[in-house]
Amino acid sequence: MALFLCEGRGLFLHHLAPPEPDRWDLPGGGLEPAEDLITGLRRTVHAGIGLTDFTVDRLLTVAEAFYPEGQGRQVHKLDLVYTCQADPQPLTFDTFDTQTIGPMGICWIPVANLLPETCTSRAWKALQAAQQGA
């Protein structure tokens, strides 16, 4: 997952898919078999928001979550969140993911306007880690 921050704003996408639908989320996603972390990050950011020209700075945090799945089962999920930079700051985005991106799309949002109930848990954890200078 990628956390892009610039001048008090973060780059988020309106996420519709479970387990946390209708919330702001980070670009990025899962790995393919035998894919290294940074290659996977670059691939999923490109697929999610169309961005290819960006720098991966460092691992910011690991977001851990448990979600119900099926009858009495839980999924244990770990998301590695990296701080990333895009210069110049992109203003338009393309996505190959038309199923999970909601009507509010992909945009830069003032971080001060975000709340735990408007973000996915991983996005909120990443914002908290960035504010603490983790």
mmCIF file of C-alpha atoms in Angstrom:
data_model
loop_
_atom_site.group_PDB
_atom_site.id
_atom_site.type_symbol
_atom_site.label_atom_id
_atom_site.label_comp_id
_atom_site.label_asym_id
_atom_site.label_seq_id
_atom_site.Cartn_x
_atom_site.Cartn_y
_atom_site.Cartn_z
ATOM 1 C CA MET A 1 0.000 0.000 0.000
ATOM 2 C CA ALA A 2 1.234 3.515 -0.747
ATOM 3 C CA LEU A 3 0.755 6.658 1.314
ATOM 4 C CA PHE A 4 1.273 9.755 -0.826
ATOM 5 C CA LEU A 5 1.350 13.008 1.184
ATOM 6 C CA CYS A 6 1.935 16.486 -0.210
ATOM 7 C CA GLU A 7 1.309 19.870 1.418
ATOM 8 C CA GLY A 8 -1.100 18.523 4.027
ATOM 9 C CA ARG A 9 -3.074 16.406 1.587
ATOM 10 C CA GLY A 10 -3.102 12.672 0.960
ATOM 11 C CA LEU A 11 -3.881 10.731 -2.190
ATOM 12 C CA PHE A 12 -6.818 8.389 -1.588
ATOM 13 C CA LEU A 13 -9.319 6.373 -3.551
ATOM 14 C CA HIS A 14 -12.973 5.902 -2.701
ATOM 15 C CA HIS A 15 -13.082 2.193 -1.858
ATOM 16 C CA LEU A 16 -16.329 0.246 -2.281
ATOM 17 C CA ALA A 17 -15.266 -3.354 -1.619
ATOM 18 C CA PRO A 18 -15.741 -5.233 1.652
ATOM 19 C CA PRO A 19 -14.714 -5.519 4.389
ATOM 20 C CA GLU A 20 -14.653 -1.702 4.745
ATOM 21 C CA PRO A 21 -16.806 -0.311 1.918
ATOM 22 C CA ASP A 22 -17.514 3.362 1.235
ATOM 23 C CA ARG A 23 -14.300 4.637 2.798
ATOM 24 C CA TRP A 24 -11.146 6.366 1.671
ATOM 25 C CA ASP A 25 -8.322 3.908 1.094
ATOM 26 C CA LEU A 26 -4.703 3.828 0.004
ATOM 27 C CA PRO A 27 -3.601 2.824 -3.479
ATOM 28 C CA GLY A 28 -1.913 -0.556 -3.700
ATOM 29 C CA GLY A 29 -2.790 -4.181 -3.213
ATOM 30 C CA GLY A 30 -1.622 -7.763 -2.978
ATOM 31 C CA LEU A 31 1.395 -9.532 -4.382
ATOM 32 C CA GLU A 32 1.587 -12.027 -7.215
ATOM 33 C CA PRO A 33 3.475 -15.296 -6.558
ATOM 34 C CA ALA A 34 7.260 -14.719 -6.457
ATOM 35 C CA GLU A 35 6.795 -10.924 -6.771
ATOM 36 C CA ASP A 36 8.977 -8.748 -4.541
ATOM 37 C CA LEU A 37 7.383 -6.045 -2.370
ATOM 38 C CA ILE A 38 8.401 -2.966 -4.355
ATOM 39 C CA THR A 39 7.567 -4.497 -7.738
ATOM 40 C CA GLY A 40 4.151 -5.470 -6.371
ATOM 41 C CA LEU A 41 3.619 -1.998 -4.944
ATOM 42 C CA ARG A 42 4.454 -0.381 -8.275
ATOM 43 C CA ARG A 43 2.197 -2.783 -10.192
ATOM 44 C CA THR A 44 -0.801 -2.328 -7.888
ATOM 45 C CA VAL A 45 -0.462 1.468 -7.668
ATOM 46 C CA HIS A 46 -0.395 1.576 -11.469
ATOM 47 C CA ALA A 47 -3.437 -0.715 -11.719
ATOM 48 C CA GLY A 48 -5.337 1.187 -9.022
ATOM 49 C CA ILE A 49 -4.685 4.807 -9.947
ATOM 50 C CA GLY A 50 -2.638 4.744 -13.167
ATOM 51 C CA LEU A 51 0.463 6.271 -11.590
ATOM 52 C CA THR A 52 3.870 4.988 -12.740
ATOM 53 C CA ASP A 53 6.221 7.904 -12.074
ATOM 54 C CA PHE A 54 6.713 7.891 -8.304
ATOM 55 C CA THR A 55 9.367 7.258 -5.677
ATOM 56 C CA VAL A 56 9.050 4.714 -2.896
ATOM 57 C CA ASP A 57 10.651 6.284 0.178
ATOM 58 C CA ARG A 58 10.432 3.796 3.041
ATOM 59 C CA LEU A 59 8.304 1.316 4.928
ATOM 60 C CA LEU A 60 6.050 3.396 7.167
ATOM 61 C CA THR A 61 3.975 0.847 9.068
ATOM 62 C CA VAL A 62 2.384 -2.569 9.042
ATOM 63 C CA ALA A 63 -1.404 -2.457 9.378
ATOM 64 C CA GLU A 64 -2.862 -5.594 10.915
ATOM 65 C CA ALA A 65 -6.562 -6.427 10.736
ATOM 66 C CA PHE A 66 -8.947 -9.326 11.258
ATOM 67 C CA TYR A 67 -12.067 -9.648 9.121
ATOM 68 C CA PRO A 68 -14.918 -12.175 9.193
ATOM 69 C CA GLU A 69 -15.094 -14.451 6.177
ATOM 70 C CA GLY A 70 -17.709 -17.099 5.681
ATOM 71 C CA GLN A 71 -19.189 -19.073 8.512
ATOM 72 C CA GLY A 72 -17.177 -18.526 11.665
ATOM 73 C CA ARG A 73 -13.902 -17.900 9.850
ATOM 74 C CA GLN A 74 -11.620 -14.899 10.100
ATOM 75 C CA VAL A 75 -9.027 -13.540 7.725
ATOM 76 C CA HIS A 76 -5.828 -12.216 9.264
ATOM 77 C CA LYS A 77 -4.496 -9.485 6.977
ATOM 78 C CA LEU A 78 -1.191 -7.626 7.039
ATOM 79 C CA ASP A 79 -0.706 -4.548 4.852
ATOM 80 C CA LEU A 80 2.757 -3.065 4.449
ATOM 81 C CA VAL A 81 2.400 0.684 3.916
ATOM 82 C CA TYR A 82 5.193 2.639 2.238
ATOM 83 C CA THR A 83 5.570 6.405 2.040
ATOM 84 C CA CYS A 84 5.776 7.463 -1.592
ATOM 85 C CA GLN A 85 6.310 10.711 -3.483
ATOM 86 C CA ALA A 86 5.080 11.843 -6.884
ATOM 87 C CA ASP A 87 6.685 14.945 -8.363
ATOM 88 C CA PRO A 88 5.020 16.701 -10.007
ATOM 89 C CA GLN A 89 1.870 16.008 -8.024
ATOM 90 C CA PRO A 90 -0.575 14.198 -10.342
ATOM 91 C CA LEU A 91 -4.029 15.725 -10.715
ATOM 92 C CA THR A 92 -5.667 13.220 -13.063
ATOM 93 C CA PHE A 93 -5.813 9.470 -12.608
ATOM 94 C CA ASP A 94 -6.654 6.384 -14.634
ATOM 95 C CA THR A 95 -7.720 3.115 -13.123
ATOM 96 C CA PHE A 96 -8.096 -0.429 -14.338
ATOM 97 C CA ASP A 97 -10.113 -1.174 -11.188
ATOM 98 C CA THR A 98 -13.630 -0.113 -12.095
ATOM 99 C CA GLN A 99 -15.252 -2.591 -9.685
ATOM 100 C CA THR A 100 -14.035 -1.273 -6.329
ATOM 101 C CA ILE A 101 -13.474 2.459 -6.876
ATOM 102 C CA GLY A 102 -16.531 4.448 -5.869
ATOM 103 C CA PRO A 103 -18.204 7.543 -7.300
ATOM 104 C CA MET A 104 -15.934 9.926 -5.371
ATOM 105 C CA GLY A 105 -13.018 8.496 -7.348
ATOM 106 C CA ILE A 106 -9.346 9.157 -6.714
ATOM 107 C CA CYS A 107 -8.305 12.498 -5.257
ATOM 108 C CA TRP A 108 -6.066 14.507 -2.973
ATOM 109 C CA ILE A 109 -7.855 15.100 0.337
ATOM 110 C CA PRO A 110 -6.772 17.410 3.177
ATOM 111 C CA VAL A 111 -5.549 15.076 5.917
ATOM 112 C CA ALA A 112 -7.244 17.275 8.539
ATOM 113 C CA ASN A 113 -10.631 16.395 6.973
ATOM 114 C CA LEU A 114 -10.194 12.644 7.421
ATOM 115 C CA LEU A 115 -11.613 10.710 10.372
ATOM 116 C CA PRO A 116 -11.353 7.056 11.455
ATOM 117 C CA GLU A 117 -14.921 6.474 10.272
ATOM 118 C CA THR A 118 -14.207 7.882 6.789
ATOM 119 C CA CYS A 119 -11.028 5.844 6.152
ATOM 120 C CA THR A 120 -10.197 2.174 5.995
ATOM 121 C CA SER A 121 -8.375 0.980 9.099
ATOM 122 C CA ARG A 122 -5.108 0.626 7.167
ATOM 123 C CA ALA A 123 -5.374 4.166 5.773
ATOM 124 C CA TRP A 124 -6.053 5.574 9.241
ATOM 125 C CA LYS A 125 -3.140 3.640 10.755
ATOM 126 C CA ALA A 126 -0.840 4.934 8.010
ATOM 127 C CA LEU A 127 -1.938 8.532 8.618
ATOM 128 C CA GLN A 128 -1.348 8.155 12.356
ATOM 129 C CA ALA A 129 2.118 6.680 11.755
ATOM 130 C CA ALA A 130 3.003 9.516 9.367
ATOM 131 C CA GLN A 131 1.855 12.157 11.864
ATOM 132 C CA GLN A 132 3.948 10.539 14.599
ATOM 133 C CA GLY A 133 6.966 10.525 12.312
ATOM 134 C CA ALA A 134 7.238 6.749 12.467
#
